[in-house]
Amino acid sequence: AGSPALSLTGKSEMDLRAMLGAPTSEEDRPPGKRWRYQDGQCTLDVQLYPDVRTRQFGVLAYEIRSYDNTDEGKRVCTAQLQSRAQVPH
């Protein structure tokens, strides 16, 4: 519990791409979108929805899963995504 949690909520599409690169897959799910990042044994699903004022998509929710669906696997995947994430300057 020493490292800060990966926080994606509220990030824009541009922020996500800057942090994690292009998603492995993108799916339109009106009114939102789902982006999936596949990284080895780990999957990150991100739900994006448009802001009513700006019409820009932002992260509403996300879920990190590991292939074995254990707490330990999820912790490893979270750490893996954190090390991959480039924090925009």
mmCIF file of N, CA and C in Angstrom:
data_model
loop_
_atom_site.group_PDB
_atom_site.id
_atom_site.type_symbol
_atom_site.label_atom_id
_atom_site.label_comp_id
_atom_site.label_asym_id
_atom_site.label_seq_id
_atom_site.Cartn_x
_atom_site.Cartn_y
_atom_site.Cartn_z
ATOM 1 N N ALA A 1 0.835 -1.203 0.000
ATOM 2 C CA ALA A 1 0.000 0.000 0.000
ATOM 3 C C ALA A 1 0.864 1.246 0.000
ATOM 4 N N GLY A 2 2.096 1.130 -0.479
ATOM 5 C CA GLY A 2 2.998 2.275 -0.462
ATOM 6 C C GLY A 2 2.850 3.190 -1.662
ATOM 7 N N SER A 3 2.444 2.621 -2.815
ATOM 8 C CA SER A 3 2.370 3.434 -4.018
ATOM 9 C C SER A 3 0.986 4.044 -4.166
ATOM 10 N N PRO A 4 0.922 5.232 -4.772
ATOM 11 C CA PRO A 4 -0.392 5.864 -4.957
ATOM 12 C C PRO A 4 -1.219 5.071 -5.955
ATOM 13 N N ALA A 5 -2.520 5.063 -5.753
ATOM 14 C CA ALA A 5 -3.413 4.336 -6.652
ATOM 15 C C ALA A 5 -3.449 5.036 -8.003
ATOM 16 N N LEU A 6 -3.580 4.234 -9.039
ATOM 17 C CA LEU A 6 -3.730 4.780 -10.379
ATOM 18 C C LEU A 6 -5.114 5.415 -10.458
ATOM 19 N N SER A 7 -5.168 6.703 -10.765
ATOM 20 C CA SER A 7 -6.460 7.375 -10.837
ATOM 21 C C SER A 7 -6.700 7.878 -12.248
ATOM 22 N N LEU A 8 -7.713 7.340 -12.885
ATOM 23 C CA LEU A 8 -8.031 7.731 -14.252
ATOM 24 C C LEU A 8 -9.333 8.505 -14.350
ATOM 25 N N THR A 9 -10.148 8.485 -13.296
ATOM 26 C CA THR A 9 -11.453 9.134 -13.330
ATOM 27 C C THR A 9 -11.305 10.619 -13.664
ATOM 28 N N GLY A 10 -12.092 11.062 -14.648
ATOM 29 C CA GLY A 10 -12.074 12.466 -15.038
ATOM 30 C C GLY A 10 -11.050 12.801 -16.112
ATOM 31 N N LYS A 11 -10.188 11.856 -16.454
ATOM 32 C CA LYS A 11 -9.185 12.117 -17.491
ATOM 33 C C LYS A 11 -9.858 12.186 -18.858
ATOM 34 N N SER A 12 -9.289 12.993 -19.752
ATOM 35 C CA SER A 12 -9.821 13.096 -21.109
ATOM 36 C C SER A 12 -9.209 12.008 -21.985
ATOM 37 N N GLU A 13 -9.742 11.870 -23.192
ATOM 38 C CA GLU A 13 -9.176 10.910 -24.152
ATOM 39 C C GLU A 13 -7.705 11.236 -24.403
ATOM 40 N N MET A 14 -7.404 12.527 -24.521
ATOM 41 C CA MET A 14 -6.028 12.960 -24.767
ATOM 42 C C MET A 14 -5.122 12.583 -23.585
ATOM 43 N N ASP A 15 -5.630 12.785 -22.359
ATOM 44 C CA ASP A 15 -4.864 12.416 -21.162
ATOM 45 C C ASP A 15 -4.555 10.915 -21.173
ATOM 46 N N LEU A 16 -5.583 10.113 -21.487
ATOM 47 C CA LEU A 16 -5.408 8.655 -21.512
ATOM 48 C C LEU A 16 -4.344 8.243 -22.510
ATOM 49 N N ARG A 17 -4.442 8.812 -23.726
ATOM 50 C CA ARG A 17 -3.455 8.466 -24.756
ATOM 51 C C ARG A 17 -2.056 8.902 -24.345
ATOM 52 N N ALA A 18 -1.955 10.056 -23.677
ATOM 53 C CA ALA A 18 -0.648 10.533 -23.219
ATOM 54 C C ALA A 18 -0.075 9.612 -22.138
ATOM 55 N N MET A 19 -0.946 9.111 -21.274
ATOM 56 C CA MET A 19 -0.493 8.264 -20.171
ATOM 57 C C MET A 19 -0.211 6.832 -20.597
ATOM 58 N N LEU A 20 -1.119 6.241 -21.389
ATOM 59 C CA LEU A 20 -1.076 4.799 -21.655
ATOM 60 C C LEU A 20 -0.876 4.441 -23.120
ATOM 61 N N GLY A 21 -0.868 5.438 -23.992
ATOM 62 C CA GLY A 21 -0.762 5.148 -25.414
ATOM 63 C C GLY A 21 -2.125 4.807 -25.990
ATOM 64 N N ALA A 22 -2.124 4.321 -27.222
ATOM 65 C CA ALA A 22 -3.384 3.976 -27.882
ATOM 66 C C ALA A 22 -3.976 2.728 -27.243
ATOM 67 N N PRO A 23 -5.299 2.690 -27.091
ATOM 68 C CA PRO A 23 -5.926 1.488 -26.531
ATOM 69 C C PRO A 23 -5.799 0.307 -27.477
ATOM 70 N N THR A 24 -5.856 -0.892 -26.924
ATOM 71 C CA THR A 24 -5.828 -2.118 -27.717
ATOM 72 C C THR A 24 -7.082 -2.210 -28.575
ATOM 73 N N SER A 25 -8.222 -1.791 -28.000
ATOM 74 C CA SER A 25 -9.464 -1.764 -28.775
ATOM 75 C C SER A 25 -10.345 -0.624 -28.286
ATOM 76 N N GLU A 26 -11.172 -0.111 -29.206
ATOM 77 C CA GLU A 26 -12.139 0.945 -28.892
ATOM 78 C C GLU A 26 -13.501 0.472 -29.358
ATOM 79 N N GLU A 27 -14.504 0.708 -28.518
ATOM 80 C CA GLU A 27 -15.862 0.274 -28.844
ATOM 81 C C GLU A 27 -16.810 1.437 -28.589
ATOM 82 N N ASP A 28 -17.645 1.749 -29.574
ATOM 83 C CA ASP A 28 -18.674 2.764 -29.354
ATOM 84 C C ASP A 28 -19.834 2.116 -28.618
ATOM 85 N N ARG A 29 -20.225 2.737 -27.524
ATOM 86 C CA ARG A 29 -21.381 2.264 -26.753
ATOM 87 C C ARG A 29 -22.218 3.492 -26.405
ATOM 88 N N PRO A 30 -22.934 4.033 -27.391
ATOM 89 C CA PRO A 30 -23.663 5.281 -27.173
ATOM 90 C C PRO A 30 -24.473 5.272 -25.882
ATOM 91 N N PRO A 31 -24.449 6.369 -25.090
ATOM 92 C CA PRO A 31 -23.788 7.631 -25.434
ATOM 93 C C PRO A 31 -22.287 7.640 -25.146
ATOM 94 N N GLY A 32 -21.742 6.551 -24.676
ATOM 95 C CA GLY A 32 -20.325 6.526 -24.315
ATOM 96 C C GLY A 32 -19.482 5.655 -25.221
ATOM 97 N N LYS A 33 -18.271 5.391 -24.745
ATOM 98 C CA LYS A 33 -17.318 4.538 -25.459
ATOM 99 C C LYS A 33 -16.641 3.654 -24.429
ATOM 100 N N ARG A 34 -16.116 2.531 -24.905
ATOM 101 C CA ARG A 34 -15.286 1.716 -24.024
ATOM 102 C C ARG A 34 -13.940 1.500 -24.692
ATOM 103 N N TRP A 35 -12.891 1.811 -23.954
ATOM 104 C CA TRP A 35 -11.539 1.548 -24.415
ATOM 105 C C TRP A 35 -10.995 0.397 -23.596
ATOM 106 N N ARG A 36 -10.291 -0.515 -24.259
ATOM 107 C CA ARG A 36 -9.668 -1.632 -23.550
ATOM 108 C C ARG A 36 -8.168 -1.610 -23.810
ATOM 109 N N TYR A 37 -7.426 -1.708 -22.727
ATOM 110 C CA TYR A 37 -5.980 -1.855 -22.803
ATOM 111 C C TYR A 37 -5.643 -3.269 -22.356
ATOM 112 N N GLN A 38 -4.977 -4.011 -23.210
ATOM 113 C CA GLN A 38 -4.558 -5.368 -22.884
ATOM 114 C C GLN A 38 -3.048 -5.315 -22.719
ATOM 115 N N ASP A 39 -2.564 -5.761 -21.585
ATOM 116 C CA ASP A 39 -1.132 -5.699 -21.314
ATOM 117 C C ASP A 39 -0.719 -7.023 -20.680
ATOM 118 N N GLY A 40 -0.273 -7.964 -21.503
ATOM 119 C CA GLY A 40 0.083 -9.281 -20.971
ATOM 120 C C GLY A 40 -1.135 -9.949 -20.368
ATOM 121 N N GLN A 41 -1.056 -10.269 -19.092
ATOM 122 C CA GLN A 41 -2.138 -10.971 -18.390
ATOM 123 C C GLN A 41 -3.178 -9.998 -17.817
ATOM 124 N N CYS A 42 -3.003 -8.720 -18.078
ATOM 125 C CA CYS A 42 -3.849 -7.690 -17.446
ATOM 126 C C CYS A 42 -4.739 -6.998 -18.471
ATOM 127 N N THR A 43 -5.932 -6.649 -18.022
ATOM 128 C CA THR A 43 -6.886 -5.921 -18.863
ATOM 129 C C THR A 43 -7.374 -4.696 -18.097
ATOM 130 N N LEU A 44 -7.391 -3.567 -18.783
ATOM 131 C CA LEU A 44 -7.958 -2.340 -18.232
ATOM 132 C C LEU A 44 -9.108 -1.938 -19.144
ATOM 133 N N ASP A 45 -10.333 -1.920 -18.596
ATOM 134 C CA ASP A 45 -11.505 -1.438 -19.332
ATOM 135 C C ASP A 45 -11.847 -0.049 -18.816
ATOM 136 N N VAL A 46 -11.969 0.898 -19.744
ATOM 137 C CA VAL A 46 -12.247 2.290 -19.389
ATOM 138 C C VAL A 46 -13.561 2.715 -20.031
ATOM 139 N N GLN A 47 -14.476 3.238 -19.229
ATOM 140 C CA GLN A 47 -15.750 3.764 -19.734
ATOM 141 C C GLN A 47 -15.620 5.280 -19.872
ATOM 142 N N LEU A 48 -15.842 5.774 -21.079
ATOM 143 C CA LEU A 48 -15.765 7.216 -21.342
ATOM 144 C C LEU A 48 -17.155 7.738 -21.695
ATOM 145 N N TYR A 49 -17.491 8.895 -21.153
ATOM 146 C CA TYR A 49 -18.783 9.524 -21.442
ATOM 147 C C TYR A 49 -18.564 11.000 -21.732
ATOM 148 N N PRO A 50 -19.409 11.578 -22.595
ATOM 149 C CA PRO A 50 -19.233 12.985 -22.946
ATOM 150 C C PRO A 50 -19.713 13.914 -21.838
ATOM 151 N N ASP A 51 -18.969 14.971 -21.645
ATOM 152 C CA ASP A 51 -19.367 16.040 -20.729
ATOM 153 C C ASP A 51 -20.467 16.839 -21.430
ATOM 154 N N VAL A 52 -21.569 17.084 -20.742
ATOM 155 C CA VAL A 52 -22.702 17.752 -21.402
ATOM 156 C C VAL A 52 -22.359 19.171 -21.864
ATOM 157 N N ARG A 53 -21.461 19.840 -21.156
ATOM 158 C CA ARG A 53 -21.113 21.214 -21.537
ATOM 159 C C ARG A 53 -20.081 21.249 -22.657
ATOM 160 N N THR A 54 -19.005 20.477 -22.519
ATOM 161 C CA THR A 54 -17.887 20.583 -23.460
ATOM 162 C C THR A 54 -17.962 19.600 -24.625
ATOM 163 N N ARG A 55 -18.801 18.556 -24.490
ATOM 164 C CA ARG A 55 -18.891 17.492 -25.493
ATOM 165 C C ARG A 55 -17.586 16.687 -25.615
ATOM 166 N N GLN A 56 -16.667 16.908 -24.703
ATOM 167 C CA GLN A 56 -15.426 16.130 -24.679
ATOM 168 C C GLN A 56 -15.645 14.874 -23.854
ATOM 169 N N PHE A 57 -15.107 13.758 -24.325
ATOM 170 C CA PHE A 57 -15.239 12.512 -23.573
ATOM 171 C C PHE A 57 -14.257 12.484 -22.416
ATOM 172 N N GLY A 58 -14.727 11.966 -21.302
ATOM 173 C CA GLY A 58 -13.875 11.816 -20.124
ATOM 174 C C GLY A 58 -14.138 10.476 -19.468
ATOM 175 N N VAL A 59 -13.201 10.045 -18.631
ATOM 176 C CA VAL A 59 -13.322 8.747 -17.965
ATOM 177 C C VAL A 59 -14.330 8.842 -16.835
ATOM 178 N N LEU A 60 -15.360 7.994 -16.898
ATOM 179 C CA LEU A 60 -16.356 7.933 -15.833
ATOM 180 C C LEU A 60 -16.010 6.806 -14.861
ATOM 181 N N ALA A 61 -15.578 5.680 -15.405
ATOM 182 C CA ALA A 61 -15.262 4.517 -14.576
ATOM 183 C C ALA A 61 -14.244 3.658 -15.296
ATOM 184 N N TYR A 62 -13.533 2.852 -14.526
ATOM 185 C CA TYR A 62 -12.588 1.916 -15.135
ATOM 186 C C TYR A 62 -12.418 0.714 -14.227
ATOM 187 N N GLU A 63 -11.975 -0.380 -14.824
ATOM 188 C CA GLU A 63 -11.799 -1.607 -14.069
ATOM 189 C C GLU A 63 -10.522 -2.290 -14.539
ATOM 190 N N ILE A 64 -9.714 -2.692 -13.576
ATOM 191 C CA ILE A 64 -8.483 -3.424 -13.860
ATOM 192 C C ILE A 64 -8.733 -4.879 -13.479
ATOM 193 N N ARG A 65 -8.437 -5.786 -14.422
ATOM 194 C CA ARG A 65 -8.622 -7.209 -14.143
ATOM 195 C C ARG A 65 -7.361 -7.972 -14.497
ATOM 196 N N SER A 66 -7.132 -9.048 -13.760
ATOM 197 C CA SER A 66 -6.023 -9.945 -14.075
ATOM 198 C C SER A 66 -6.594 -11.251 -14.600
ATOM 199 N N TYR A 67 -5.769 -12.005 -15.287
ATOM 200 C CA TYR A 67 -6.222 -13.267 -15.886
ATOM 201 C C TYR A 67 -6.766 -14.236 -14.844
ATOM 202 N N ASP A 68 -6.223 -14.196 -13.612
ATOM 203 C CA ASP A 68 -6.653 -15.162 -12.597
ATOM 204 C C ASP A 68 -7.701 -14.605 -11.634
ATOM 205 N N ASN A 69 -8.027 -13.296 -11.802
ATOM 206 C CA ASN A 69 -9.087 -12.672 -11.006
ATOM 207 C C ASN A 69 -8.870 -12.727 -9.492
ATOM 208 N N THR A 70 -7.601 -12.715 -9.063
ATOM 209 C CA THR A 70 -7.309 -12.698 -7.631
ATOM 210 C C THR A 70 -6.933 -11.288 -7.210
ATOM 211 N N ASP A 71 -6.999 -11.028 -5.901
ATOM 212 C CA ASP A 71 -6.577 -9.718 -5.387
ATOM 213 C C ASP A 71 -5.112 -9.472 -5.695
ATOM 214 N N GLU A 72 -4.298 -10.512 -5.543
ATOM 215 C CA GLU A 72 -2.869 -10.383 -5.820
ATOM 216 C C GLU A 72 -2.633 -10.074 -7.296
ATOM 217 N N GLY A 73 -3.355 -10.778 -8.163
ATOM 218 C CA GLY A 73 -3.237 -10.522 -9.601
ATOM 219 C C GLY A 73 -3.635 -9.104 -9.951
ATOM 220 N N LYS A 74 -4.702 -8.623 -9.329
ATOM 221 C CA LYS A 74 -5.171 -7.260 -9.580
ATOM 222 C C LYS A 74 -4.137 -6.238 -9.101
ATOM 223 N N ARG A 75 -3.516 -6.522 -7.947
ATOM 224 C CA ARG A 75 -2.484 -5.619 -7.413
ATOM 225 C C ARG A 75 -1.288 -5.545 -8.366
ATOM 226 N N VAL A 76 -0.877 -6.707 -8.869
ATOM 227 C CA VAL A 76 0.234 -6.763 -9.818
ATOM 228 C C VAL A 76 -0.116 -5.989 -11.093
ATOM 229 N N CYS A 77 -1.339 -6.172 -11.591
ATOM 230 C CA CYS A 77 -1.770 -5.476 -12.803
ATOM 231 C C CYS A 77 -1.844 -3.967 -12.583
ATOM 232 N N THR A 78 -2.329 -3.554 -11.430
ATOM 233 C CA THR A 78 -2.397 -2.122 -11.114
ATOM 234 C C THR A 78 -0.988 -1.528 -11.110
ATOM 235 N N ALA A 79 -0.046 -2.241 -10.483
ATOM 236 C CA ALA A 79 1.345 -1.775 -10.441
ATOM 237 C C ALA A 79 1.933 -1.724 -11.853
ATOM 238 N N GLN A 80 1.613 -2.721 -12.665
ATOM 239 C CA GLN A 80 2.103 -2.777 -14.044
ATOM 240 C C GLN A 80 1.590 -1.583 -14.840
ATOM 241 N N LEU A 81 0.292 -1.261 -14.682
ATOM 242 C CA LEU A 81 -0.281 -0.116 -15.387
ATOM 243 C C LEU A 81 0.307 1.199 -14.874
ATOM 244 N N GLN A 82 0.532 1.281 -13.559
ATOM 245 C CA GLN A 82 1.124 2.494 -13.004
ATOM 246 C C GLN A 82 2.507 2.725 -13.574
ATOM 247 N N SER A 83 3.292 1.662 -13.706
ATOM 248 C CA SER A 83 4.652 1.852 -14.218
ATOM 249 C C SER A 83 4.621 2.192 -15.712
ATOM 250 N N ARG A 84 3.580 1.743 -16.405
ATOM 251 C CA ARG A 84 3.431 2.053 -17.819
ATOM 252 C C ARG A 84 2.962 3.490 -18.037
ATOM 253 N N ALA A 85 2.143 3.978 -17.105
ATOM 254 C CA ALA A 85 1.533 5.301 -17.263
ATOM 255 C C ALA A 85 2.582 6.406 -17.234
ATOM 256 N N GLN A 86 2.562 7.206 -18.256
ATOM 257 C CA GLN A 86 3.420 8.384 -18.317
ATOM 258 C C GLN A 86 2.588 9.558 -17.812
ATOM 259 N N VAL A 87 2.998 10.138 -16.714
ATOM 260 C CA VAL A 87 2.230 11.261 -16.180
ATOM 261 C C VAL A 87 2.536 12.493 -17.033
ATOM 262 N N PRO A 88 1.496 13.094 -17.642
ATOM 263 C CA PRO A 88 1.719 14.267 -18.500
ATOM 264 C C PRO A 88 2.290 15.437 -17.700
ATOM 265 N N HIS A 89 3.227 16.163 -18.312
ATOM 266 C CA HIS A 89 3.848 17.308 -17.631
ATOM 267 C C HIS A 89 3.158 18.590 -18.041
#
